[in-house]
XYZ file of C-alpha atoms in Angstrom:
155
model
C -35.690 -15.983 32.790
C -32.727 -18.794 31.628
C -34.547 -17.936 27.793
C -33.220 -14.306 28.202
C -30.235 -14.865 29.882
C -29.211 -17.014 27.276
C -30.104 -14.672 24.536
C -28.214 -11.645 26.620
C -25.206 -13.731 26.719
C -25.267 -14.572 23.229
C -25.853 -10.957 21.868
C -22.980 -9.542 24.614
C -20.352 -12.245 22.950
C -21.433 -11.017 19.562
C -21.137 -7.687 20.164
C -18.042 -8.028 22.031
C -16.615 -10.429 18.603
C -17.768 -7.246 16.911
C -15.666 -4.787 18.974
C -12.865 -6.446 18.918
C -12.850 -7.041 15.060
C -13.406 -3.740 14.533
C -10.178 -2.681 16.971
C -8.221 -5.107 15.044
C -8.479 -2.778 11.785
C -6.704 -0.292 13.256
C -3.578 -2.637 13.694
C -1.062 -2.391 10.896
C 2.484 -2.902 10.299
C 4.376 -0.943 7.943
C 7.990 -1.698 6.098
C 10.317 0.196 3.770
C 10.402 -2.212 0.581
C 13.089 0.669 -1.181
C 14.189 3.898 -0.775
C 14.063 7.145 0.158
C 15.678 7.427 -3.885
C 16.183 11.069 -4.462
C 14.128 12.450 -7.992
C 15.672 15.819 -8.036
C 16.995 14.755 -11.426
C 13.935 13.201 -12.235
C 11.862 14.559 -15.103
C 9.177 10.885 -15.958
C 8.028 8.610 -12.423
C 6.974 5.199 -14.633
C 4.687 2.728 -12.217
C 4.392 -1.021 -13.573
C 3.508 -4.238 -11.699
C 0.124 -5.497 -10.272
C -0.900 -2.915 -7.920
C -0.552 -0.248 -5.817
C -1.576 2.407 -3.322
C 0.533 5.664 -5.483
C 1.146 9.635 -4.252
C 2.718 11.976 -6.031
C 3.038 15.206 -5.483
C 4.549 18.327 -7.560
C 6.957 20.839 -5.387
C 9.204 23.195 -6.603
C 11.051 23.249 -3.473
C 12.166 21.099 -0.474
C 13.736 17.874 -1.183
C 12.193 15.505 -4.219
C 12.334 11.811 -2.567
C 10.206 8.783 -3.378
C 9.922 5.689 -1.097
C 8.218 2.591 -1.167
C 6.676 0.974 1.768
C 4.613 -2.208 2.203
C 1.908 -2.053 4.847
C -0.581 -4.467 6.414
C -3.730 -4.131 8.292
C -5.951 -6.349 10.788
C -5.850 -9.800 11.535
C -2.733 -10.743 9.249
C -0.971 -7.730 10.721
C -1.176 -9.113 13.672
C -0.013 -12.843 13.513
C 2.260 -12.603 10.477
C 4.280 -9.867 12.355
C 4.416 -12.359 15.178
C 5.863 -15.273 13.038
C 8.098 -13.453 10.816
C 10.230 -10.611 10.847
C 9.627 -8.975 8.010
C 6.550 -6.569 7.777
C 5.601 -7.561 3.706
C 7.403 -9.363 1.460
C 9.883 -7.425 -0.147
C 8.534 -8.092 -3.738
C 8.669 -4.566 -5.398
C 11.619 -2.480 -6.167
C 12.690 1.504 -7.635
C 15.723 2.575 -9.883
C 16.565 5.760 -11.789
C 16.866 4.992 -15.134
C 18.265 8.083 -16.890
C 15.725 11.054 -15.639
C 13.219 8.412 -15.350
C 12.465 6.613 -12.138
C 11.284 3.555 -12.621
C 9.048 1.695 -9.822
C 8.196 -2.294 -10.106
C 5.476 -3.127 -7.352
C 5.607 -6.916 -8.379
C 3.427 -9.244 -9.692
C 0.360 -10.028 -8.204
C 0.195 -12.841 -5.468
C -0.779 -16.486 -6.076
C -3.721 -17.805 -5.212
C -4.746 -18.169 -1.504
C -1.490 -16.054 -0.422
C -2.064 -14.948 3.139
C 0.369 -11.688 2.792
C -2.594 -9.115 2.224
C 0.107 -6.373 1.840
C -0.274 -3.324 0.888
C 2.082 -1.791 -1.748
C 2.592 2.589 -1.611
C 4.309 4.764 -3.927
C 4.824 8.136 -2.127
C 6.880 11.064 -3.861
C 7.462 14.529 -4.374
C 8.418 15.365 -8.072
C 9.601 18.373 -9.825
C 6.345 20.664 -10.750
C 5.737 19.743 -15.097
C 7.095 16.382 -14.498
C 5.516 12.699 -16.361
C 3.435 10.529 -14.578
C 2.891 6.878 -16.254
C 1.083 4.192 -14.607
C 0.675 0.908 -16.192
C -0.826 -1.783 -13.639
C -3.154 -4.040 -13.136
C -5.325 -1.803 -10.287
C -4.235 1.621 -8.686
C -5.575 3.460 -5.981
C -4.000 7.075 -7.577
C -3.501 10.555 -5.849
C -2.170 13.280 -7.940
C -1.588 16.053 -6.663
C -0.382 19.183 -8.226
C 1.482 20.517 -11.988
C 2.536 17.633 -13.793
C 3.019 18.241 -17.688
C 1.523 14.469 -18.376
C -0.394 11.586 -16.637
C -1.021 8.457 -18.855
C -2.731 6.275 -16.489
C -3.170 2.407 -18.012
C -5.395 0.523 -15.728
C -8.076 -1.763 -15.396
C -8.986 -0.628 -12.072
């Protein structure tokens, strides 16, 4: 009887470790790193830095903003927000250059950096508009007319 008592107890506290964990994902903390920049004179949307969560859309009407936001999920989400006050670090940046907006996402992080941040591009662009993304690693959703997407990645 104290045999599976024991073992009940030990597969409860593992499945409650489990439970928990898996609530923990759903925790995340989100901060505006620039914008809302307004592209309605934008004609090219040119991505560089390390990488990114991007998406870009194509409308021909309602307002054509972009914004970047830094998010970040689970455990770190949890204590960093309670030790800091900023969300991410603030490490990427937009400006219109011309018609072309230009979006630096940063560099990548040095080694054994506990800000797992999340970096996302999110825009609505003119339909027949440039997309160029030249980073490190994208996660990329396109959706709609755009007259050219030259995507430069190695994942």
């Amino acid at each position: 009887m104290k045999v599976r008592t024991a073992l009940l107890s030990i597969a409860g506290t593992i499945l409650a470790l489990a439970l928990i964990d898996g609530a923990v994902a759903f925790i995340s903390s989100r901060d505006s790193l620039a914008g809302p920049v307004d592209l309605s004179g934008v004609s090219t949307i040119r991505i560089e830095g390390s990488a990114s969560d991007i998406r870009i859309t194509t409308g021909s009407e309602g307002p054509h903003l972009a914004e970047l936001k830094g998010e970040r999920r689970g455990w770190g989400a949890i204590w960093h927000s309670g030790w800091f006050s900023d969300a991410c670090p603030a490490r990427g940046g937009m400006r219109v250059d011309g018609n072309t907006l230009v979006v630096d996402v940063g560099s990548t992080p040095r080694f054994l950096d506990w800000s797992d941040c999340t970096t996302e591009l999110a825009g609505d662009i003119r339909p027949g508009s440039v997309v160029v993304i030249d980073q490190k690693a994208a996660r990329t959703r396109l959706d709609g007319d755009f007259s050219v997407v030259d995507i430069r990645s190695d994942a």
